[in-house]
Short mmCIF file of C-alpha atoms and ligand atoms in Angstrom, two decimals:
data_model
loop_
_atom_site.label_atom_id
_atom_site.label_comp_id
_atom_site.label_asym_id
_atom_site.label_seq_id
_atom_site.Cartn_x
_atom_site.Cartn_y
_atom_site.Cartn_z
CA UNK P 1 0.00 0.00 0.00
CA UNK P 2 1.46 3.39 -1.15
CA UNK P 3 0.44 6.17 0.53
CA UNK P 4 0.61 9.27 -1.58
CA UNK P 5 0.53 13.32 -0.91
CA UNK P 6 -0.48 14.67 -4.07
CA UNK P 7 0.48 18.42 -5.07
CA UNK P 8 -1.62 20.32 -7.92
CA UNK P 9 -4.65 17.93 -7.11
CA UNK P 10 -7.19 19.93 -9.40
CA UNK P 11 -5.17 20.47 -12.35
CA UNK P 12 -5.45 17.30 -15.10
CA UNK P 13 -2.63 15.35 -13.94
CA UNK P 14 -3.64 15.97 -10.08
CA UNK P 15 -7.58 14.69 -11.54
CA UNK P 16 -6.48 11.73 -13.49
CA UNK P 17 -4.08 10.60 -10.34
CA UNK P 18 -7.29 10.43 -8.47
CA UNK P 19 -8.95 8.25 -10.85
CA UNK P 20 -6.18 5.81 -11.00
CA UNK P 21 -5.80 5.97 -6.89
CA UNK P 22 -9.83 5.64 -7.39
CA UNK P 23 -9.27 2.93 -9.25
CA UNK P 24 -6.96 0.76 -7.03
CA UNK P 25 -8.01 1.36 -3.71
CA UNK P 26 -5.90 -1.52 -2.53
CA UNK P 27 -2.18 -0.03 -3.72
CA UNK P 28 -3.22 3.58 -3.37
CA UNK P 29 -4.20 5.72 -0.46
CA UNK P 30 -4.77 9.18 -0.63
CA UNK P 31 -3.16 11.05 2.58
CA UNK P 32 -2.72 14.43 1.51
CA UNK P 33 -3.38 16.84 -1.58
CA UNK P 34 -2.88 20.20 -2.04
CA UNK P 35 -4.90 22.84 -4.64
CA UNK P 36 -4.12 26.13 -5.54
CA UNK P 37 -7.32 28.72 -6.42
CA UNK P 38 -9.63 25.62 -7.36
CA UNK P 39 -11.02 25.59 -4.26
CA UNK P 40 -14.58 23.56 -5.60
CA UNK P 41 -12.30 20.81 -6.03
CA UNK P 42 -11.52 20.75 -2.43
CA UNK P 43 -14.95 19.91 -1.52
CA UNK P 44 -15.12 17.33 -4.16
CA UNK P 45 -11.99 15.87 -3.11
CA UNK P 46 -12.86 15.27 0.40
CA UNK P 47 -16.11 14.24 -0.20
CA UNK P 48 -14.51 10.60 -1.75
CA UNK P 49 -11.64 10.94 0.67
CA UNK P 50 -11.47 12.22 3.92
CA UNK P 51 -7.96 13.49 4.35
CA UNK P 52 -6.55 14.77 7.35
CA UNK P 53 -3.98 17.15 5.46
CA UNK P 54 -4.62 20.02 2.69
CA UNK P 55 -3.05 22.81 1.15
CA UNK P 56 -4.45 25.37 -0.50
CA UNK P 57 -3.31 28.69 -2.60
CA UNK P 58 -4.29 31.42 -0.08
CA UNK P 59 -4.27 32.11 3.91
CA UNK P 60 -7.75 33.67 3.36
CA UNK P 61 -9.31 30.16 1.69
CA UNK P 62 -7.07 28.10 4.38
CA UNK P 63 -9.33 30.04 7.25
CA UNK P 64 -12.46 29.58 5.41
CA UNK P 65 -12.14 26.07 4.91
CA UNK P 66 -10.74 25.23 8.47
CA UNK P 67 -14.30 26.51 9.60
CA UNK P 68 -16.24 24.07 7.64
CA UNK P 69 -13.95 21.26 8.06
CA UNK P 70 -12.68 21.05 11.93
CA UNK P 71 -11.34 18.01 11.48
CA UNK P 72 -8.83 18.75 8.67
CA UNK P 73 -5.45 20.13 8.77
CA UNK P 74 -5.15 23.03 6.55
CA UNK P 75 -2.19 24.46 5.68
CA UNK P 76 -1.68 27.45 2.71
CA UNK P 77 0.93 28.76 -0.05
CA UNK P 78 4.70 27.77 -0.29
CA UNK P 79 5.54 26.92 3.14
CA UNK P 80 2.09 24.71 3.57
CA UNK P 81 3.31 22.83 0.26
CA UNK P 82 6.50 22.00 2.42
CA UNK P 83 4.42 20.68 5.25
CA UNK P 84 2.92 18.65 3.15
CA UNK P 85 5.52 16.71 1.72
CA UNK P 86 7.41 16.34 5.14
CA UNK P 87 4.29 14.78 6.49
CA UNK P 88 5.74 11.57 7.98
CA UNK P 89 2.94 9.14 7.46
CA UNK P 90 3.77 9.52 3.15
CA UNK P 91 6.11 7.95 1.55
CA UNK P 92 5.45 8.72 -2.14
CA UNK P 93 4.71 12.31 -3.65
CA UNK P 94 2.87 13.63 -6.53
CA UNK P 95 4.02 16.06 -7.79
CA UNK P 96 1.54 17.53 -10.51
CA UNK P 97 2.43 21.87 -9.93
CA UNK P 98 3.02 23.63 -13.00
CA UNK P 99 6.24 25.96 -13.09
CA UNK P 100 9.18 26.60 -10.96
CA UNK P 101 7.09 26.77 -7.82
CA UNK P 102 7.74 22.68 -7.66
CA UNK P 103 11.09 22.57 -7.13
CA UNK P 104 11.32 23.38 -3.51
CA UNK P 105 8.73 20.77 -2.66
CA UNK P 106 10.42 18.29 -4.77
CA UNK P 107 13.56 18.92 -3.17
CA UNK P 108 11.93 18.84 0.31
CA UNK P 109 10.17 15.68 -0.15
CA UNK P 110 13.30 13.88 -1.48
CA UNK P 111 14.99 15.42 2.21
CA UNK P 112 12.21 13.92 3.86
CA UNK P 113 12.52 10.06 2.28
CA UNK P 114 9.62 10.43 -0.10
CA UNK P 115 9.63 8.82 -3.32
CA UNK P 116 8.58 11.27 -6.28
CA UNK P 117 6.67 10.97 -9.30
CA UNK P 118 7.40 13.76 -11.04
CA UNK P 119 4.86 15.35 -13.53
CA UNK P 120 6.26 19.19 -12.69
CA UNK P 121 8.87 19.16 -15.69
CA UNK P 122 10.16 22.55 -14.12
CA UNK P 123 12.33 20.99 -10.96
CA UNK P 124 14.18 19.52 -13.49
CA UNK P 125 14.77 21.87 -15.89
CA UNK P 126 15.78 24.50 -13.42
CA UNK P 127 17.43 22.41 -10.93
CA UNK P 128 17.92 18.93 -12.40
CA UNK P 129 21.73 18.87 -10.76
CA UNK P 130 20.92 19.36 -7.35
CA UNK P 131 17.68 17.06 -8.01
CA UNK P 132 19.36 14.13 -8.99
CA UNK P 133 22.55 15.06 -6.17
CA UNK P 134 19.69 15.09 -3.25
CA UNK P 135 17.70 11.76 -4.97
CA UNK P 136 21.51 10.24 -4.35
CA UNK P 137 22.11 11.10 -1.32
CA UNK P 138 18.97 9.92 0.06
CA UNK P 139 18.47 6.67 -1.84
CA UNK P 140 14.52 7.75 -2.85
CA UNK P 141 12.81 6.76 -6.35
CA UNK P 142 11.99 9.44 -8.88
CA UNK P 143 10.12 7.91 -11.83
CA UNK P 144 8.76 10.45 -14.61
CA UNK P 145 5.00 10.60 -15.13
CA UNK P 146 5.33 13.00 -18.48
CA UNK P 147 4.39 10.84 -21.28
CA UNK P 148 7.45 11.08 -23.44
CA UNK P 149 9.63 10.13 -20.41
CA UNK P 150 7.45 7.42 -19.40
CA UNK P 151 7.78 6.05 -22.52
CA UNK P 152 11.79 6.11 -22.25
CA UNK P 153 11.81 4.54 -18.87
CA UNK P 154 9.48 1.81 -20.30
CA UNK P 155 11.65 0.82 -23.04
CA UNK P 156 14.81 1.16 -20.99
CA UNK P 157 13.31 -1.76 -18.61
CA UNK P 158 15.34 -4.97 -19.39
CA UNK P 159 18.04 -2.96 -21.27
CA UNK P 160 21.34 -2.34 -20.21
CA UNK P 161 22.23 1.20 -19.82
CA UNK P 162 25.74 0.96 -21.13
CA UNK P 163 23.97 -0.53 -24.44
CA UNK P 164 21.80 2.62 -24.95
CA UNK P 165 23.31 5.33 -28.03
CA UNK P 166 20.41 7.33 -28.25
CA UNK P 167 16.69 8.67 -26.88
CA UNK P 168 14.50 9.96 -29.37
CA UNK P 169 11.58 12.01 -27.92
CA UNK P 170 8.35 12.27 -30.14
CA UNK P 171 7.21 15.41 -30.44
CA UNK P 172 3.03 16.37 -31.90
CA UNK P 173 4.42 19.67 -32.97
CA UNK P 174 1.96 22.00 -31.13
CA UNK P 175 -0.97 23.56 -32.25
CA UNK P 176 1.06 25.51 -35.14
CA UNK P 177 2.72 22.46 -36.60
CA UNK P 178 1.51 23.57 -40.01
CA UNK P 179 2.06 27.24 -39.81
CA UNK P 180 4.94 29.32 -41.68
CA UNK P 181 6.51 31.38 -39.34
CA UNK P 182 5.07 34.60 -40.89
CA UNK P 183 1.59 33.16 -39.96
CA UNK P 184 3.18 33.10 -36.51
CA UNK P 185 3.00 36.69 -35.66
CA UNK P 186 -0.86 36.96 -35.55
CA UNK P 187 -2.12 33.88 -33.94
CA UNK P 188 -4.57 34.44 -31.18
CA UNK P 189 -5.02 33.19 -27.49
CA UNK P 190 -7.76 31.14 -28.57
CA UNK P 191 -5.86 29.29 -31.70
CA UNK P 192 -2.54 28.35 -29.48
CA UNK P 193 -4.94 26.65 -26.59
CA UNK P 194 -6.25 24.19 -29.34
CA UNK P 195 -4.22 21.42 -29.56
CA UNK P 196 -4.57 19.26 -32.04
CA UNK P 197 -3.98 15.55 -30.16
CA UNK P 198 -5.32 16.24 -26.81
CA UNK P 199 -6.36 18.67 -24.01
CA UNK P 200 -4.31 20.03 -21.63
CA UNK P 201 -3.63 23.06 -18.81
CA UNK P 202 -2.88 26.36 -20.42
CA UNK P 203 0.50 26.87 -19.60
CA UNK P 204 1.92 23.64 -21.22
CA UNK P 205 -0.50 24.03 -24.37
CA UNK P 206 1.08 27.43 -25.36
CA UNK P 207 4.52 25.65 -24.10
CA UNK P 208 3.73 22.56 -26.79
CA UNK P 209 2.84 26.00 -29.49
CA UNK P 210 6.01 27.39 -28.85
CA UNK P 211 8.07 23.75 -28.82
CA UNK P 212 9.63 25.15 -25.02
CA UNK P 213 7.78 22.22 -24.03
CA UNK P 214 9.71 19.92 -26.07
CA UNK P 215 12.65 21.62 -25.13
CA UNK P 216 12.29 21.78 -21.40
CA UNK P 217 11.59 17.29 -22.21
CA UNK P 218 14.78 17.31 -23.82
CA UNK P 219 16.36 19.02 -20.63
CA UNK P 220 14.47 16.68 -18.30
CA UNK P 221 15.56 13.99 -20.58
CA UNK P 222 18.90 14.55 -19.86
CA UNK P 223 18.30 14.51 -15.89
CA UNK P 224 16.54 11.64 -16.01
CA UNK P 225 18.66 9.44 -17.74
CA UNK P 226 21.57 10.71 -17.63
CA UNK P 227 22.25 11.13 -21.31
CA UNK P 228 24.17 13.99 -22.66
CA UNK P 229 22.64 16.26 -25.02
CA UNK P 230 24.20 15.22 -28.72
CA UNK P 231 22.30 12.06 -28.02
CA UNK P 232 18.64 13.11 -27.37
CA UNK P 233 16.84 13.92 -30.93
CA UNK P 234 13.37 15.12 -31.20
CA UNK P 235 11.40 13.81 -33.95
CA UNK P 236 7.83 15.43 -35.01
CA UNK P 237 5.45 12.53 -35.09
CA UNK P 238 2.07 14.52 -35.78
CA UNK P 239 -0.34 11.05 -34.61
CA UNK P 240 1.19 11.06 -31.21
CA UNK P 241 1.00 7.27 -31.12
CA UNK P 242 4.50 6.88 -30.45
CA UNK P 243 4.97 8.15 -27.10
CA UNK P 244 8.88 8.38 -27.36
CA UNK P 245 11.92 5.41 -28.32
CA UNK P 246 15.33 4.53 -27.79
CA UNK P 247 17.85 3.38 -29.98
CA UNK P 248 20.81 0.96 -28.63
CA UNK P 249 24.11 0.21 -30.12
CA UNK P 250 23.09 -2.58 -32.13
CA UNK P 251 20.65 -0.50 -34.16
CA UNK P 252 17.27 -1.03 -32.10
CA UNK P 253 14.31 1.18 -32.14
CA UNK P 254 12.58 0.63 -29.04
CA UNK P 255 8.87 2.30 -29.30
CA UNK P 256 6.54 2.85 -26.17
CA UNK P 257 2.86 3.11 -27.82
CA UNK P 258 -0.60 3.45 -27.13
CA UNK P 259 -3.19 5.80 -26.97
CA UNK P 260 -2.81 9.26 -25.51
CA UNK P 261 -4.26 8.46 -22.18
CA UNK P 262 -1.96 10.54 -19.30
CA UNK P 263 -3.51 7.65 -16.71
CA UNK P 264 -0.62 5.50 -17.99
CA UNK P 265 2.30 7.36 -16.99
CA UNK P 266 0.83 7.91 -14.07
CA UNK P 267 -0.45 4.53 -12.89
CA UNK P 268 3.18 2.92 -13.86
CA UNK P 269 4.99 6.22 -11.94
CA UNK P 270 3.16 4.56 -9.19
CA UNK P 271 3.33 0.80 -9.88
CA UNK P 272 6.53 0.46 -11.12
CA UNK P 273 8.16 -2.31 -11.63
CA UNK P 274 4.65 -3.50 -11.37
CA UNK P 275 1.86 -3.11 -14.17
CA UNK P 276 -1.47 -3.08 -13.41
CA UNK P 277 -4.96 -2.62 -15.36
CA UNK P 278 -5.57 0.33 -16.85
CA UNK P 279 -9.44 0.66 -15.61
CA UNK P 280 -11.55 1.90 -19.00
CA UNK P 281 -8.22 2.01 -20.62
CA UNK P 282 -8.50 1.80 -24.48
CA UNK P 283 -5.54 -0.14 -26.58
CA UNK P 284 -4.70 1.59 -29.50
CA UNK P 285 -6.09 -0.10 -32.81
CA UNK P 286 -3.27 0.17 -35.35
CA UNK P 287 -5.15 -1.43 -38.10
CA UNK P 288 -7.62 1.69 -37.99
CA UNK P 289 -4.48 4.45 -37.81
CA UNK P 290 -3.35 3.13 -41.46
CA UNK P 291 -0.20 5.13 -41.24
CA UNK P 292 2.09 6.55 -38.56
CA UNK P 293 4.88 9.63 -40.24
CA UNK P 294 7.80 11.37 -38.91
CA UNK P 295 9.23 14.45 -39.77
CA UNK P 296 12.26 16.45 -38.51
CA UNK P 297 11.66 19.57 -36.73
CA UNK P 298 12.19 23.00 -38.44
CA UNK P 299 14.40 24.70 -35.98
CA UNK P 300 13.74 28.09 -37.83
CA UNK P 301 10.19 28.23 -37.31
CA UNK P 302 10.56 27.01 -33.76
CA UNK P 303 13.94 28.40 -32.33
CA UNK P 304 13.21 27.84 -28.75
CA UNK P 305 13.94 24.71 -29.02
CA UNK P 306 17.20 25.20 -29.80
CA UNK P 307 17.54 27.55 -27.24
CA UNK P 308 17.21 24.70 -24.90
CA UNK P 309 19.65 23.27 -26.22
CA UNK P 310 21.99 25.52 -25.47
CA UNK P 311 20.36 26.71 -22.36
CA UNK P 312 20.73 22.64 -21.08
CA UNK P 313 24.11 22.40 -21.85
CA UNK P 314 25.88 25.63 -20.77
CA UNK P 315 23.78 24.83 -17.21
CA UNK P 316 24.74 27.21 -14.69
CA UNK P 317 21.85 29.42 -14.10
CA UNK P 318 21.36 29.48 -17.51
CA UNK P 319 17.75 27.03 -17.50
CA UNK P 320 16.39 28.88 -14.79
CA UNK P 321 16.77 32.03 -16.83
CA UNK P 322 15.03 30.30 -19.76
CA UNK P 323 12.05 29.17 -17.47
CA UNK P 324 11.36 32.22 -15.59
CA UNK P 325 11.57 34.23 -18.75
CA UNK P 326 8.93 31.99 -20.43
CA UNK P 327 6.81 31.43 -17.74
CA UNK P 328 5.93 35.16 -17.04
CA UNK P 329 6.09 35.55 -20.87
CA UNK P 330 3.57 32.92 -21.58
CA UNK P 331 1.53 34.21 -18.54
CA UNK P 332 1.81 37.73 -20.44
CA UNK P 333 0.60 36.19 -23.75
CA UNK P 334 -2.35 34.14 -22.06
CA UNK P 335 -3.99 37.44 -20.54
CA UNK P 336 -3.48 39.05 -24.20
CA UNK P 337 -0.87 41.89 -23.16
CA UNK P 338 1.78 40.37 -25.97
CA UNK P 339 1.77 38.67 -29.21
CA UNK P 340 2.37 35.03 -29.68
CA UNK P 341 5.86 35.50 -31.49
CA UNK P 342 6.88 38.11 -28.41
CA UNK P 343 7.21 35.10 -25.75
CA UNK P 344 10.84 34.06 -27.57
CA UNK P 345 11.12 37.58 -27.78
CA UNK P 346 11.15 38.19 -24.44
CA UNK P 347 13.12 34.91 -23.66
CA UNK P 348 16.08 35.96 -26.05
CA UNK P 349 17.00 39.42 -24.38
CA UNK P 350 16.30 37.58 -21.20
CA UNK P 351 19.15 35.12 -21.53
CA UNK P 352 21.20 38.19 -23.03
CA UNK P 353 21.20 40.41 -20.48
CA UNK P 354 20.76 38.33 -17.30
CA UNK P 355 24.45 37.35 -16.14
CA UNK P 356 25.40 33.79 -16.66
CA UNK P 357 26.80 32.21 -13.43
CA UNK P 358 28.61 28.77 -14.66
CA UNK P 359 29.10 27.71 -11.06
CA UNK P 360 25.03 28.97 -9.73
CA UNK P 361 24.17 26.96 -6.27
CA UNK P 362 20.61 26.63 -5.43
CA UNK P 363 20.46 29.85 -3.82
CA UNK P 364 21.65 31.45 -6.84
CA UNK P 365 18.88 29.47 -8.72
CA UNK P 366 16.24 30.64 -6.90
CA UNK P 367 17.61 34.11 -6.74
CA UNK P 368 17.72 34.18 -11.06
CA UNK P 369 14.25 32.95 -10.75
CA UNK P 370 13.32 36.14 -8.50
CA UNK P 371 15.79 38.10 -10.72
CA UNK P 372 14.69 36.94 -14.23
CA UNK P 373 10.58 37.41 -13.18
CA UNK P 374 11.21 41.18 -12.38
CA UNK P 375 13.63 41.84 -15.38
CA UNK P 376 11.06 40.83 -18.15
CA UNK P 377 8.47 41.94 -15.98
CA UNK P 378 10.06 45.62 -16.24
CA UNK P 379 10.65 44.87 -20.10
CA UNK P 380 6.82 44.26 -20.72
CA UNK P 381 6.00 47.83 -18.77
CA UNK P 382 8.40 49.42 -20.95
CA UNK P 383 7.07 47.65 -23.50
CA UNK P 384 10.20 46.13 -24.72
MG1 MG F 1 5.24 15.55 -22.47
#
């Protein structure tokens, strides 16, 4: 029996966790979960399982809610996030946040003996060294629950590491995969949140637009696996069927596939080494997809992912530059204050002008993060 603190419980990952834990009542239980402004789905939550431990967003909902529910422990923002994950009857975590804000939990869970899986691509990204350092040093499991990755540490099972050249990480191509880069510069709101495969939050649909997304996978990739960066490819693969492969040395493509059903990753996050049903999950019928195709990616049309690239291997502080730069720049394009092409805009004189530290500790991390947030913040007052 796994018992499992959940961060980001409202958001799809956090849902579809709870149908899986839903689903396998006799693995699973549910200790703790934390929410941020969804606070509807705190109700809900409860209502199916009575918790002793939430977080929530704000100090104001945390003192409305400990009225109604006098036997829960509520706890609010940052700090309540780290209460949560040092809770000592857990011993996995979660973690479904979206942006940099999961790295400190990460990291504090991984101090406090919990196994992770990770959904929050950011803690790697921005502090992938000190990450996989801390997972060392305190012998815990960290097993990836974004589908691509998944799909790498499926096909790795059974395969010796020393005999792997190459991980290739399918990518749909966003929802401007057929755009010319001119066509770019007027795309609305409403176009970039439709993605063409599948339905996700907000701030990873305009990430998948932009192909950050595939680039922060590539720089979680190389975390993960420990593979350095002129061996991770990205290959467009517009049917998404092919969740991502591996080559080894003796000229083996190794394909995870299957329909794009997030449940997956994060049922075998949780099970692994173990597999277990997938309840109402749906195999993927390959005689009625005809045709699968690949494609490389144009760089040109999509240079942020090349800036991750470069970003992942000059490290230093230079990913949590990147990040913080896109993440207030895609929160900027989301309320409609800049234009689609303006979030690698933004990004660019970000990583220009913000000093490069090769040596950055975590404090210096955090303290680009801070940094980074107010410089582009200032650039979209002056506006840039
Ligand atoms: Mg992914």
């Amino acid at each position: 029996m796994k018992k499992i603190i959940l961060l980001g419980a409202s958001g799809s990952i956090g849902t579809q966790t709870l149908d899986v834990i839903g689903h396998h009542p006799d693995h699973y239980e549910l200790i703790a979960f934390s929410v941020g402004k969804r606070i509807e789905a705190v109700h809900k939550i409860l209502a199916k399982w009575p918790v002793k431990y939430v977080c929530v967003g704000s100090y104001e909902d945390q003192k409305l809610l400990e009225k109604q529910y006098p036997q829960v422990h509520f706890t609010s923002g940052d700090e309540g996030l780290l209460e949560l994950v040092s809770l000592e009857e857990g011993d996995w975590v979660v973690n479904a946040l979206v942006g940099f804000v999961g790295l400190r939990p990460t990291l504090c869970a991984i101090e406090h003996h919990k196994n992770i899986a990770l959904a929050n691509k950011e803690t790697l990204v921005v502090g992938g060294r000190f990450v996989r350092e801390s997972i060392e040093k305190y012998q815990v499991q960290l097993t990836p629950i974004d589908s691509e990755h998944s799909a790498i540490f499926q096909c790795l099972q059974g395969v010796r590491r020393s005999d792997v050249d190459r991980l290739i990480i399918t990518a749909s191509g966003g929802s401007f995969r057929d755009k010319k880069r001119d066509e770019l510069a007027n795309v609305t709101v409403k176009e970039a949140l439709s993605h063409p495969n599948w339905q996700m939050g907000a701030k990873i649909t305009i990430d998948s637009a932009t192909l950050m997304n595939k680039g922060f996978e590539v720089i979680e990739a190389h975390y993960l696996f420990d593979m350095d960066y002129d061996h991770i490819d990205v290959l467009i693969h517009r049917e998404s069927i092919i969740h991502s492969l591996i080559q080894t040395r003796d000229t083996a493509l190794l394909a995870q596939m299957g329909t794009a059903d997030m449940r997956l990753p994060i049922q075998y996050a949780l099970s692994y080494p173990n597999r277990d049903e997938l309840v109402n999950g749906e195999v993927c019928d390959l005689s009625a997809i005809h045709a699968l195709h690949f494609e490389k990616v144009d760089v040109e049309r999509f240079p942020l992912l090349k800036t991750a690239y470069d970003c992942g291997r000059k490290e230093g502080n230079a990913c949590a530059v990147l990040n913080a730069a896109n993440e207030v720049a895609v929160g900027a394009f989301l309320e409609g204050r800049i234009a689609f092409l303006d979030i690698e805009k933004l990004i660019m004189k970000a990583l220009e002008n913000i000093e490069y530290k090769s040596d950055a500790s975590l404090e210096d991390i955090y303290k680009t993060d801070t940094y980074t947030r107010a410089y582009v913040n200032d650039l979209l007052k002056g506006g840039f």
